[in-house]
Amino acid sequence: MHGWIFDICEMIQNHPRLHRDATRIIPPPSPMLCGCCGVVRCMFLHLSADRSSKHLEYSKWKRSPYKHQSNVICSFLRLDLLPAKNGEEVTKHFLQELLNILLAYISKSLNRSSKVLDFHHPHQLKEGLEGFSLELQDQPDNLEQLLVDCQDTLKYGVKTAHPCFFNQLSTGLDIIGLAGEWVTSTANTNIFTYEIAPVFILMEDIIFKKMHSIIGWSEKEGDGIFCPGGTMSNLYSVLLARYHFFPRVKTAGMLALPPLALLTSTHSHFSIKKSAAVLGIGSESVFLVKCDERGKMIPKELESSIRTAKSKGLVPFYVNATAGTTVYGAIDPLNDIADICERFGLWMHVDAAWGGGLLLSKRHRMKLQGIDRASSITWNPHKMMGVPLQCSVILVQKKGLLQECNQLCAEYLFQPDKHYDVSYDTGDKSIQCGRHVDIFKLWLMWKAKGSEGFESQVNHCLENAEYLYYKLKSRKDFQLVFQSQPEHSNVCFWYLPTSVRNMPPGPERDRELHMVAPKIKAKMMEEGMTMIGYQPLGDKVNFFRCVFSNPATQKEDVDFLLDEITRLGRELYS
Ligand code: ABU
């Protein structure tokens, strides 16, 4: 150790206030000179044992006791970072320390004995916790405070990568995907023109071709655009379908349209209704087609809804079929729906936001048979494929339609006389102008895993679902919402406390049962060891929905979930 570092360490360790309970002090590899006074400045990492969780974690950054000649304690501020002159060292230390915080968080997220969440009510977070304040000041905070803020932000958030986080369709944390997101943020470009995003634009092209071929579209077919989430992808599908049948709408607006009707199933995502509302068609123009007990659209009901819409003087033009409904994970009968759409001359969209990932598995892809007949498809790689949020595409069978429908040829951005092939300026296909680069993390993950890696990931998630399904089937204190094996990784069930189990079926039992899942979930969040969602659906009172998309989740975690629900249930209902 350099003599000067040793001296500083000794000074700090002997300092009565700063480092009394420090277990380790990591000196920086080299000194830095203050820009204004030339005094050596260092930052020290203070690690202490977190007594409550027995984990080592940062408590605070401490400044060097070195003082400016003016007796002001040296501190590092944002302005010390690059592009400041000689800012490399401070930048390096800042980012390295941030990386340490992130690595500790990732390890903790994957540690089964650590909590999924440390829940606080909104007012508690607003009031500030243990020095963590969300309020913004006029004066800048120093870098050490920013690092503590980063750490606290993660601390009071939810560890969605935890193997016992079952709450959402997007879970897990893929390290290559994370690296991809870092590279993307470092490049900090906008994916509207080849001019400023040449590599990313070509990657999009490659991935679209890959996805088209997985779907089964020919090389001559297929287009697409990345957009912020499945709801936006579905919005695009309605926009495109409407433009396809009524191209005058782009310029003449609603006056160019007859009264329209859209069709989608009762179990489909709310974004179809939202799209109708946003696009001025009106949510009342969405016909909800009945489903069977597993949540699949009934083709006969679709036909009859189309006829009903027509009899009311509406013009049906669009059918949404869902491949993987949000709650049940149901996959609509795509071929039957495609037959009906062909017969009535309707646009068929497949919302495969959740189910698209199944296409990567030889074992499960046949469940989506007929998807190649869709005019457009929503697919969210940020769900089943585990790409960090967000990563969603709208894929369109008809080449050129996205461009025709959305282009406005802004001359400041999409100049036609650029010196390269401007067909690679894909931004005018979008309804946005600026767009985040969502492609790179997906591309990098595909490189790292190959299609085979995605396949085994998907298979693993469905095996977990199968394991949970058979476990539940064998238990008397749980009841499956529907008896057949799920097609996707959603498993829906009730926990039945003894008091409810002893009640005869009827409204009174339903009332009691309706309250079980919310009560257990509230206690589950307070304790923080696992997390699962619940909802009512149709005539079914509140039930749990467990979904698997995290490759880190193993059978022991499924066992733990059931043990936790049982334990909490017994505590609440004993
Ligand atoms: N439809 C967006 C995702 C919903 C969910 O994670 O449950």
Coordinates of C-alpha atoms and ligand atoms in Angstrom, one line a residue:
M1 CA 0.0 0.0 0.0
H2 CA 1.3 3.5 -0.8
G3 CA 2.4 5.3 2.3
W4 CA 0.0 8.1 1.8
I5 CA -2.9 5.8 1.5
F6 CA -1.9 4.0 4.6
D7 CA -1.7 7.3 6.5
I8 CA -5.1 8.2 5.3
C9 CA -6.6 4.9 6.2
E10 CA -5.1 5.1 9.7
M11 CA -6.5 8.6 10.1
I12 CA -9.9 7.5 9.1
Q13 CA -9.9 4.4 11.2
N14 CA -8.9 6.5 14.2
H15 CA -11.4 9.2 13.4
P16 CA -13.9 9.2 16.2
R17 CA -17.0 9.9 14.1
L18 CA -16.4 8.8 10.6
H19 CA -15.4 5.1 10.7
R20 CA -16.0 3.8 14.2
D21 CA -17.8 0.7 13.0
A22 CA -16.1 0.2 9.7
T23 CA -15.2 -3.4 8.9
R24 CA -13.1 -2.5 5.9
I25 CA -11.9 0.5 4.1
I26 CA -11.1 0.2 0.4
P27 CA -8.6 2.9 -0.6
P28 CA -8.8 4.2 -4.2
P29 CA -6.1 2.9 -6.5
S30 CA -4.7 6.3 -7.1
P31 CA -5.0 9.8 -5.6
M32 CA -6.9 12.6 -7.3
L33 CA -6.0 16.2 -7.1
C34 CA -8.6 18.8 -6.4
G35 CA -9.1 21.1 -9.5
C36 CA -9.1 24.3 -7.5
C37 CA -6.5 23.8 -4.6
G38 CA -4.4 20.9 -5.7
V39 CA -5.0 19.0 -2.4
V40 CA -5.2 15.2 -2.6
R41 CA -8.8 14.0 -2.6
C42 CA -10.0 10.4 -2.0
M43 CA -13.3 8.7 -1.6
F44 CA -13.6 5.8 0.9
L45 CA -15.9 3.0 0.9
H46 CA -17.4 2.2 4.2
L47 CA -18.7 -1.3 4.7
S48 CA -20.5 -2.4 7.8
A49 CA -22.4 -5.4 8.8
D50 CA -26.1 -5.0 8.3
R51 CA -27.2 -6.4 11.6
S52 CA -30.8 -7.0 10.7
S53 CA -30.2 -9.1 7.5
K54 CA -26.6 -10.3 8.3
H55 CA -25.5 -9.1 4.8
L56 CA -22.6 -6.9 4.1
E57 CA -23.8 -3.8 2.4
Y58 CA -22.9 -0.2 2.0
S59 CA -23.9 2.1 4.8
K60 CA -22.4 5.3 3.5
W61 CA -19.7 6.8 1.5
K62 CA -17.3 8.8 3.7
R63 CA -15.3 11.7 2.5
S64 CA -11.6 11.9 3.0
P65 CA -10.8 14.0 6.1
Y66 CA -8.4 16.0 3.9
K67 CA -9.5 19.5 3.8
H68 CA -9.1 22.3 1.2
Q69 CA -6.8 25.1 2.2
S70 CA -9.9 27.0 3.0
N71 CA -10.8 24.3 5.5
V72 CA -13.8 23.2 3.5
I73 CA -14.1 19.4 3.3
C74 CA -13.4 18.3 -0.2
S75 CA -16.3 16.6 -1.9
F76 CA -17.0 15.3 -5.4
L77 CA -19.8 16.7 -7.3
R78 CA -21.4 16.0 -10.7
L79 CA -19.1 18.6 -12.1
D80 CA -16.0 16.6 -11.2
L81 CA -17.2 13.9 -13.6
L82 CA -16.4 13.8 -17.3
P83 CA -16.5 15.9 -19.3
A84 CA -14.6 17.8 -16.6
K85 CA -10.9 18.2 -17.3
N86 CA -9.1 15.2 -15.7
G87 CA -12.4 13.8 -14.8
E88 CA -11.5 10.2 -15.8
E89 CA -10.5 9.1 -12.3
V90 CA -13.6 10.4 -10.5
T91 CA -15.8 9.0 -13.2
K92 CA -14.1 5.7 -13.0
H93 CA -14.5 5.5 -9.2
F94 CA -18.0 6.6 -9.4
L95 CA -19.1 4.1 -12.0
Q96 CA -17.0 1.3 -10.3
E97 CA -18.7 1.9 -7.0
L98 CA -22.1 2.0 -8.7
L99 CA -21.2 -1.3 -10.3
N100 CA -20.4 -2.7 -6.8
I101 CA -23.8 -1.5 -5.6
L102 CA -25.5 -3.2 -8.6
L103 CA -23.6 -6.4 -8.1
A104 CA -24.5 -6.6 -4.5
Y105 CA -28.1 -6.0 -5.4
I106 CA -28.1 -8.7 -8.1
S107 CA -26.6 -11.2 -5.7
K108 CA -29.1 -10.3 -3.0
S109 CA -31.9 -10.6 -5.6
L110 CA -30.9 -14.2 -6.3
N111 CA -30.3 -15.1 -2.7
R112 CA -33.3 -17.1 -1.5
S113 CA -32.9 -16.1 2.1
S114 CA -33.2 -12.4 1.2
K115 CA -36.5 -10.7 0.9
V116 CA -38.3 -10.0 -2.4
L117 CA -39.4 -6.6 -1.0
D118 CA -39.1 -4.3 1.9
F119 CA -42.6 -2.8 1.7
H120 CA -43.4 0.7 2.8
H121 CA -46.6 2.7 2.2
P122 CA -46.5 5.7 -0.2
H123 CA -46.7 8.2 2.7
Q124 CA -43.7 6.5 4.4
L125 CA -41.5 6.8 1.3
K126 CA -42.7 10.3 0.7
E127 CA -41.8 11.3 4.3
G128 CA -38.3 9.9 3.8
L129 CA -36.8 6.8 5.4
E130 CA -33.5 6.5 7.2
G131 CA -32.1 9.5 5.4
F132 CA -33.5 8.5 2.0
S133 CA -35.3 11.6 0.8
L134 CA -37.2 11.9 -2.5
E135 CA -37.3 15.7 -2.3
L136 CA -35.2 17.8 -4.7
Q137 CA -33.1 20.7 -3.4
D138 CA -31.7 23.8 -5.1
Q139 CA -28.1 22.8 -4.1
P140 CA -26.5 19.9 -5.8
D141 CA -25.8 16.7 -3.8
N142 CA -22.4 15.2 -3.9
L143 CA -21.5 11.9 -5.6
E144 CA -21.3 9.9 -2.4
Q145 CA -24.9 10.9 -1.7
L146 CA -26.0 10.0 -5.2
L147 CA -24.5 6.5 -4.7
V148 CA -26.4 6.1 -1.4
D149 CA -29.5 7.3 -3.2
C150 CA -29.0 4.6 -5.9
Q151 CA -28.5 2.0 -3.2
D152 CA -31.6 3.1 -1.3
T153 CA -33.7 3.2 -4.5
L154 CA -32.9 -0.4 -5.1
K155 CA -33.4 -1.2 -1.4
Y156 CA -36.9 0.1 -1.2
G157 CA -37.9 -1.3 -4.6
V158 CA -39.1 -4.8 -5.5
K159 CA -36.5 -7.5 -6.5
T160 CA -38.2 -8.7 -9.6
A161 CA -35.3 -11.1 -10.4
H162 CA -35.9 -13.0 -7.1
P163 CA -36.7 -16.6 -7.7
C164 CA -39.8 -16.2 -5.5
F165 CA -41.2 -13.2 -7.4
F166 CA -44.3 -14.6 -9.2
N167 CA -46.3 -11.4 -9.4
Q168 CA -45.9 -10.3 -13.1
L169 CA -45.4 -11.7 -16.5
S170 CA -42.0 -10.0 -16.8
T171 CA -39.6 -11.3 -14.2
G172 CA -35.9 -12.3 -13.8
L173 CA -32.8 -10.4 -14.7
D174 CA -30.7 -11.7 -17.6
I175 CA -27.1 -10.6 -17.2
I176 CA -26.4 -10.4 -20.9
G177 CA -29.6 -8.4 -21.3
L178 CA -28.5 -6.1 -18.6
A179 CA -25.1 -5.6 -20.3
G180 CA -27.0 -4.9 -23.5
E181 CA -29.0 -2.2 -21.7
W182 CA -25.8 -0.6 -20.4
V183 CA -24.3 -0.6 -23.9
T184 CA -27.5 0.9 -25.2
S185 CA -27.6 3.7 -22.6
T186 CA -23.9 4.4 -23.2
A187 CA -24.5 4.8 -26.9
N188 CA -27.5 7.0 -26.0
T189 CA -28.8 7.3 -29.5
N190 CA -32.2 7.5 -31.1
I191 CA -33.3 4.7 -33.4
F192 CA -35.1 6.8 -36.0
T193 CA -32.4 7.1 -38.6
Y194 CA -29.6 5.0 -40.0
E195 CA -27.6 8.2 -39.8
I196 CA -27.3 8.0 -36.0
A197 CA -28.1 4.4 -35.2
P198 CA -26.6 2.4 -38.1
V199 CA -25.7 -0.8 -36.2
F200 CA -28.9 -0.9 -34.2
I201 CA -31.1 -0.4 -37.3
L202 CA -29.5 -3.3 -39.0
M203 CA -29.9 -5.4 -35.9
E204 CA -33.6 -4.7 -35.9
D205 CA -33.8 -5.9 -39.5
I206 CA -32.0 -9.1 -38.6
I207 CA -34.2 -9.8 -35.6
F208 CA -37.4 -9.1 -37.6
K209 CA -36.3 -11.6 -40.2
K210 CA -35.6 -14.1 -37.5
M211 CA -39.0 -13.6 -35.9
H212 CA -40.8 -13.7 -39.2
S213 CA -39.2 -17.0 -40.1
I214 CA -40.1 -18.4 -36.6
I215 CA -43.7 -17.4 -37.2
G216 CA -43.7 -19.0 -40.6
W217 CA -44.0 -15.9 -42.9
S218 CA -42.2 -16.1 -46.2
E219 CA -39.1 -14.0 -46.9
K220 CA -41.1 -11.6 -49.0
E221 CA -43.5 -11.0 -46.2
G222 CA -43.1 -9.2 -42.9
D223 CA -42.3 -5.9 -41.4
G224 CA -42.2 -4.6 -37.8
I225 CA -41.3 -1.9 -35.4
F226 CA -40.2 -2.0 -31.7
C227 CA -42.6 0.0 -29.5
P228 CA -43.0 0.7 -25.8
G229 CA -44.9 -2.3 -24.6
G230 CA -47.7 -4.7 -25.6
T231 CA -50.5 -2.1 -25.3
M232 CA -48.7 0.1 -27.9
S233 CA -48.1 -2.9 -30.1
N234 CA -51.8 -3.7 -30.0
L235 CA -52.6 0.0 -30.7
Y236 CA -50.5 -0.2 -33.8
S237 CA -52.4 -3.3 -34.9
V238 CA -55.7 -1.5 -34.8
L239 CA -54.3 1.6 -36.5
L240 CA -52.8 -0.5 -39.3
A241 CA -56.0 -2.5 -39.8
R242 CA -58.1 0.6 -40.0
Y243 CA -55.6 2.2 -42.5
H244 CA -55.5 -1.0 -44.5
F245 CA -59.3 -0.9 -45.1
F246 CA -59.8 2.9 -45.0
P247 CA -56.6 4.6 -46.1
R248 CA -58.4 8.0 -46.3
V249 CA -58.6 8.1 -42.5
K250 CA -55.0 9.2 -42.4
T251 CA -55.8 12.6 -44.0
A252 CA -59.5 13.0 -43.8
G253 CA -59.9 11.6 -40.2
M254 CA -63.1 10.2 -38.8
L255 CA -65.3 11.6 -41.5
A256 CA -63.8 9.0 -43.9
L257 CA -65.0 6.2 -41.7
P258 CA -68.2 4.2 -41.4
P259 CA -69.1 3.2 -37.8
L260 CA -66.6 0.5 -37.0
A261 CA -66.6 -2.6 -34.9
L262 CA -63.7 -4.6 -33.4
L263 CA -63.9 -8.1 -31.9
T264 CA -61.9 -9.6 -29.1
S265 CA -62.5 -12.1 -26.4
T266 CA -63.8 -11.5 -22.9
H267 CA -60.4 -12.7 -21.6
S268 CA -58.3 -10.5 -23.9
H269 CA -56.1 -7.7 -22.7
F270 CA -57.7 -4.3 -22.0
S271 CA -55.5 -2.6 -24.5
I272 CA -57.8 -3.5 -27.4
K273 CA -60.6 -1.5 -25.8
K274 CA -58.1 1.2 -25.0
S275 CA -56.9 1.3 -28.6
A276 CA -60.5 1.8 -29.8
A277 CA -60.9 4.6 -27.3
V278 CA -57.6 6.3 -28.3
L279 CA -58.2 6.0 -32.0
G280 CA -61.6 7.6 -31.8
I281 CA -63.5 4.4 -32.6
G282 CA -64.9 4.2 -29.1
S283 CA -64.6 1.5 -26.5
E284 CA -68.3 0.7 -27.0
S285 CA -67.5 -0.5 -30.5
V286 CA -65.5 -3.4 -29.1
F287 CA -67.5 -6.6 -29.1
L288 CA -66.4 -9.0 -26.4
V289 CA -66.6 -12.6 -27.7
K290 CA -67.5 -15.3 -25.2
C291 CA -64.8 -17.8 -24.1
D292 CA -64.9 -21.4 -22.9
E293 CA -64.2 -22.3 -19.3
R294 CA -60.4 -22.2 -20.0
G295 CA -60.6 -18.7 -21.4
K296 CA -60.3 -19.5 -25.1
M297 CA -62.5 -17.6 -27.6
I298 CA -65.3 -19.7 -28.9
P299 CA -65.2 -19.5 -32.7
K300 CA -69.0 -19.9 -33.1
E301 CA -69.5 -17.0 -30.7
L302 CA -67.1 -14.9 -32.8
E303 CA -69.2 -15.5 -35.9
S304 CA -72.3 -14.6 -34.1
S305 CA -70.8 -11.4 -32.7
I306 CA -69.7 -10.4 -36.2
R307 CA -73.3 -10.9 -37.4
T308 CA -74.6 -8.9 -34.4
A309 CA -72.3 -6.0 -35.1
K310 CA -73.4 -6.0 -38.7
S311 CA -77.0 -6.1 -37.8
K312 CA -76.5 -3.0 -35.7
G313 CA -75.2 -1.2 -38.8
L314 CA -71.5 -1.4 -37.7
V315 CA -68.7 -2.4 -40.0
P316 CA -66.5 -5.1 -38.3
F317 CA -62.9 -4.9 -39.6
Y318 CA -60.6 -6.3 -36.9
V319 CA -60.4 -9.4 -34.8
N320 CA -57.9 -9.8 -32.0
A321 CA -57.1 -13.4 -31.1
T322 CA -55.0 -13.8 -27.9
A323 CA -52.1 -16.3 -27.7
G324 CA -51.6 -16.3 -23.9
T325 CA -54.2 -14.4 -22.1
T326 CA -53.0 -12.3 -19.2
V327 CA -54.7 -14.2 -16.4
Y328 CA -55.3 -17.8 -17.6
G329 CA -52.6 -18.0 -20.2
A330 CA -55.2 -19.3 -22.7
I331 CA -54.5 -19.5 -26.3
D332 CA -57.4 -18.8 -28.7
P333 CA -58.0 -21.3 -31.5
L334 CA -56.0 -19.4 -34.1
N335 CA -56.7 -21.5 -37.2
D336 CA -60.5 -21.4 -36.6
I337 CA -60.4 -17.7 -36.0
A338 CA -58.2 -17.2 -39.2
D339 CA -60.9 -19.2 -41.2
I340 CA -63.6 -16.8 -39.9
C341 CA -61.5 -13.7 -40.6
E342 CA -60.9 -15.0 -44.2
R343 CA -64.5 -15.7 -44.7
F344 CA -65.6 -12.2 -43.5
G345 CA -62.6 -10.4 -45.0
L346 CA -61.4 -9.1 -41.6
W347 CA -57.9 -8.2 -40.3
M348 CA -56.7 -10.9 -37.9
H349 CA -54.3 -9.7 -35.2
V350 CA -52.7 -12.1 -32.7
D351 CA -51.8 -10.6 -29.3
A352 CA -48.9 -13.0 -28.5
A353 CA -47.3 -10.5 -26.1
W354 CA -47.2 -13.3 -23.5
G355 CA -47.4 -16.4 -25.7
G356 CA -45.0 -15.4 -28.5
G357 CA -42.1 -16.9 -26.5
L358 CA -43.7 -20.4 -26.9
L359 CA -42.8 -20.2 -30.6
L360 CA -39.2 -20.8 -29.6
S361 CA -40.0 -24.2 -28.1
K362 CA -40.4 -27.3 -30.3
R363 CA -42.4 -28.8 -27.5
H364 CA -44.9 -25.9 -27.2
R365 CA -45.0 -24.0 -30.5
M366 CA -47.8 -26.2 -32.0
K367 CA -50.1 -24.5 -29.4
L368 CA -49.9 -21.4 -31.6
Q369 CA -50.7 -23.2 -34.9
G370 CA -52.3 -20.8 -37.3
I371 CA -50.3 -17.7 -36.1
D372 CA -48.7 -17.4 -39.5
R373 CA -52.2 -16.5 -40.9
A374 CA -52.3 -13.4 -38.8
S375 CA -52.1 -10.0 -40.5
S376 CA -50.2 -8.6 -37.4
I377 CA -48.7 -10.0 -34.3
T378 CA -47.8 -8.5 -30.9
W379 CA -44.8 -10.2 -29.3
N380 CA -43.1 -9.1 -26.0
P381 CA -39.6 -10.5 -25.7
H382 CA -39.6 -8.8 -22.3
K383 CA -42.0 -11.4 -21.0
M384 CA -41.3 -15.1 -21.7
M385 CA -37.9 -14.5 -23.3
G386 CA -36.7 -12.6 -20.2
V387 CA -35.3 -9.6 -22.1
P388 CA -35.0 -6.6 -19.6
L389 CA -37.9 -4.2 -19.8
Q390 CA -38.9 -3.1 -22.2
C391 CA -38.8 -4.9 -25.4
S392 CA -42.0 -5.3 -27.5
V393 CA -42.7 -5.6 -31.2
I394 CA -45.5 -5.3 -33.6
L395 CA -45.0 -7.5 -36.6
V396 CA -46.9 -6.9 -39.7
Q397 CA -47.3 -9.4 -42.6
K398 CA -47.8 -6.8 -45.3
K399 CA -44.5 -5.1 -46.2
G400 CA -44.7 -1.3 -46.5
L401 CA -47.9 -0.9 -44.7
L402 CA -46.3 0.5 -41.5
Q403 CA -44.5 3.1 -43.6
E404 CA -47.5 4.1 -45.6
C405 CA -49.8 4.3 -42.6
N406 CA -47.5 6.4 -40.4
Q407 CA -45.0 8.3 -42.5
L408 CA -45.1 12.1 -42.6
C409 CA -41.7 12.6 -44.2
A410 CA -40.4 15.3 -41.8
E411 CA -37.7 16.9 -43.9
Y412 CA -35.4 17.8 -41.1
L413 CA -35.0 14.1 -40.2
F414 CA -35.9 11.9 -43.1
Q415 CA -34.2 13.8 -46.0
P416 CA -34.7 11.8 -49.2
D417 CA -31.4 12.9 -50.7
K418 CA -29.0 11.4 -48.0
H419 CA -25.9 9.7 -49.4
Y420 CA -27.0 6.2 -48.2
D421 CA -30.0 3.9 -48.8
V422 CA -32.7 5.8 -46.9
S423 CA -35.0 2.8 -46.7
Y424 CA -32.9 2.1 -43.6
D425 CA -34.3 5.3 -42.0
T426 CA -37.1 3.3 -40.4
G427 CA -38.3 5.9 -37.9
D428 CA -41.1 7.2 -40.0
K429 CA -42.9 3.8 -39.6
S430 CA -43.4 4.8 -36.0
I431 CA -46.1 6.9 -34.4
Q432 CA -43.4 8.3 -32.2
C433 CA -40.5 10.5 -33.2
G434 CA -37.7 9.7 -30.7
R435 CA -37.5 6.0 -29.8
H436 CA -35.4 4.1 -27.3
V437 CA -33.1 1.4 -28.7
D438 CA -34.7 -1.8 -27.4
I439 CA -33.1 -4.1 -29.9
F440 CA -29.6 -4.4 -28.7
K441 CA -30.3 -6.3 -25.4
L442 CA -32.4 -8.8 -27.4
W443 CA -29.8 -9.2 -30.1
L444 CA -27.1 -9.7 -27.6
M445 CA -29.1 -12.3 -25.6
W446 CA -29.9 -14.2 -28.8
K447 CA -26.1 -14.2 -29.6
A448 CA -25.4 -15.4 -26.1
K449 CA -28.0 -18.2 -25.9
G450 CA -28.8 -19.0 -29.4
S451 CA -32.4 -20.0 -30.2
E452 CA -31.7 -23.2 -28.3
G453 CA -31.0 -21.2 -25.1
F454 CA -34.3 -19.5 -25.3
E455 CA -36.0 -22.8 -26.0
S456 CA -34.7 -24.4 -22.8
Q457 CA -35.6 -21.3 -20.8
V458 CA -39.2 -21.5 -22.1
N459 CA -39.4 -25.2 -21.4
H460 CA -38.1 -24.7 -17.9
C461 CA -40.8 -22.2 -17.1
L462 CA -43.5 -24.4 -18.4
E463 CA -42.1 -27.4 -16.4
N464 CA -42.4 -25.2 -13.2
A465 CA -46.0 -24.5 -14.1
E466 CA -46.7 -28.2 -14.6
Y467 CA -45.1 -28.9 -11.2
L468 CA -47.2 -26.4 -9.5
Y469 CA -50.3 -27.6 -11.2
Y470 CA -49.8 -31.2 -10.0
K471 CA -48.9 -30.1 -6.5
L472 CA -52.2 -28.1 -6.3
K473 CA -54.2 -31.0 -7.7
S474 CA -53.0 -33.2 -4.9
R475 CA -53.9 -30.7 -2.1
K476 CA -57.2 -30.3 -0.3
D477 CA -56.5 -26.8 1.0
F478 CA -56.1 -25.5 -2.6
Q479 CA -58.5 -25.5 -5.5
L480 CA -57.6 -25.0 -9.2
V481 CA -59.7 -22.5 -11.0
F482 CA -60.0 -24.9 -13.9
Q483 CA -59.1 -28.5 -13.8
S484 CA -57.2 -29.0 -17.1
Q485 CA -53.5 -28.5 -17.4
P486 CA -52.6 -24.9 -18.3
E487 CA -51.3 -24.3 -21.8
H488 CA -48.9 -21.6 -20.8
S489 CA -47.1 -21.0 -17.5
N490 CA -50.1 -19.4 -15.7
V491 CA -51.5 -21.4 -12.9
C492 CA -54.7 -20.1 -11.3
F493 CA -55.9 -21.3 -7.9
W494 CA -57.7 -20.5 -4.6
Y495 CA -56.3 -21.1 -1.2
L496 CA -59.1 -22.6 1.0
P497 CA -58.9 -21.9 4.7
T498 CA -60.6 -24.6 6.7
S499 CA -63.5 -22.3 7.5
V500 CA -64.2 -21.7 3.8
R501 CA -63.7 -25.4 2.9
N502 CA -66.4 -26.3 5.4
M503 CA -68.9 -23.9 3.8
P504 CA -71.5 -25.2 1.2
P505 CA -71.1 -23.6 -2.3
G506 CA -73.1 -20.4 -2.7
P507 CA -72.9 -16.6 -2.4
E508 CA -71.8 -16.7 1.3
R509 CA -68.9 -18.9 0.6
D510 CA -68.0 -16.8 -2.5
R511 CA -68.0 -13.7 -0.3
E512 CA -65.6 -15.2 2.2
L513 CA -63.4 -16.7 -0.5
H514 CA -63.2 -13.4 -2.3
M515 CA -61.4 -11.9 0.7
V516 CA -58.8 -14.6 1.2
A517 CA -56.3 -13.8 -1.6
P518 CA -56.2 -10.0 -0.8
K519 CA -55.7 -10.7 2.9
I520 CA -52.9 -13.2 2.3
K521 CA -51.3 -10.9 -0.3
A522 CA -51.3 -8.0 2.1
K523 CA -49.5 -10.0 4.8
M524 CA -47.2 -11.5 2.2
M525 CA -46.1 -8.0 1.1
E526 CA -45.6 -6.9 4.6
E527 CA -43.4 -9.9 5.3
G528 CA -41.7 -9.7 1.9
M529 CA -40.5 -13.2 1.3
T530 CA -42.5 -13.9 -1.9
M531 CA -45.0 -12.1 -4.1
I532 CA -47.9 -13.4 -6.3
G533 CA -50.8 -11.6 -8.0
Y534 CA -54.6 -12.1 -7.6
Q535 CA -57.7 -10.9 -9.3
P536 CA -61.3 -11.8 -9.8
L537 CA -62.4 -12.8 -13.4
G538 CA -65.9 -13.0 -14.7
D539 CA -68.0 -15.0 -12.2
K540 CA -64.9 -16.2 -10.3
V541 CA -64.1 -14.5 -7.0
N542 CA -60.5 -13.4 -6.2
F543 CA -58.0 -16.1 -7.0
F544 CA -54.2 -16.3 -7.2
R545 CA -52.4 -16.3 -10.5
C546 CA -48.9 -17.7 -10.5
V547 CA -46.8 -17.1 -13.6
F548 CA -43.4 -18.4 -14.5
S549 CA -41.0 -16.4 -16.7
N550 CA -37.9 -16.3 -14.4
P551 CA -35.3 -18.9 -15.4
A552 CA -33.9 -18.6 -11.8
T553 CA -37.1 -20.1 -10.3
Q554 CA -36.8 -23.7 -9.3
K555 CA -39.2 -26.3 -7.9
E556 CA -38.0 -25.5 -4.4
D557 CA -39.3 -22.0 -4.9
V558 CA -42.7 -23.3 -6.0
D559 CA -42.8 -25.4 -2.8
F560 CA -41.8 -22.3 -0.8
L561 CA -44.7 -20.3 -2.4
L562 CA -47.2 -22.9 -1.3
D563 CA -45.7 -23.2 2.1
E564 CA -45.9 -19.4 2.5
I565 CA -49.5 -19.2 1.4
T566 CA -50.4 -22.0 3.8
R567 CA -48.5 -20.4 6.7
L568 CA -50.0 -17.0 6.1
G569 CA -53.4 -18.4 5.6
R570 CA -53.3 -20.4 8.8
E571 CA -52.1 -17.4 10.7
L572 CA -54.9 -15.3 9.3
Y573 CA -57.7 -17.9 9.6
S574 CA -56.8 -19.8 12.8
Ligands
ABU1 N1 -50.3 -6.9 -19.7 C1 -49.0 -6.5 -19.2 C2 -48.5 -7.4 -18.1 C3 -49.4 -7.8 -17.0 C4 -48.8 -8.6 -15.9 O1 -47.6 -8.6 -15.8 O2 -49.5 -9.3 -15.3

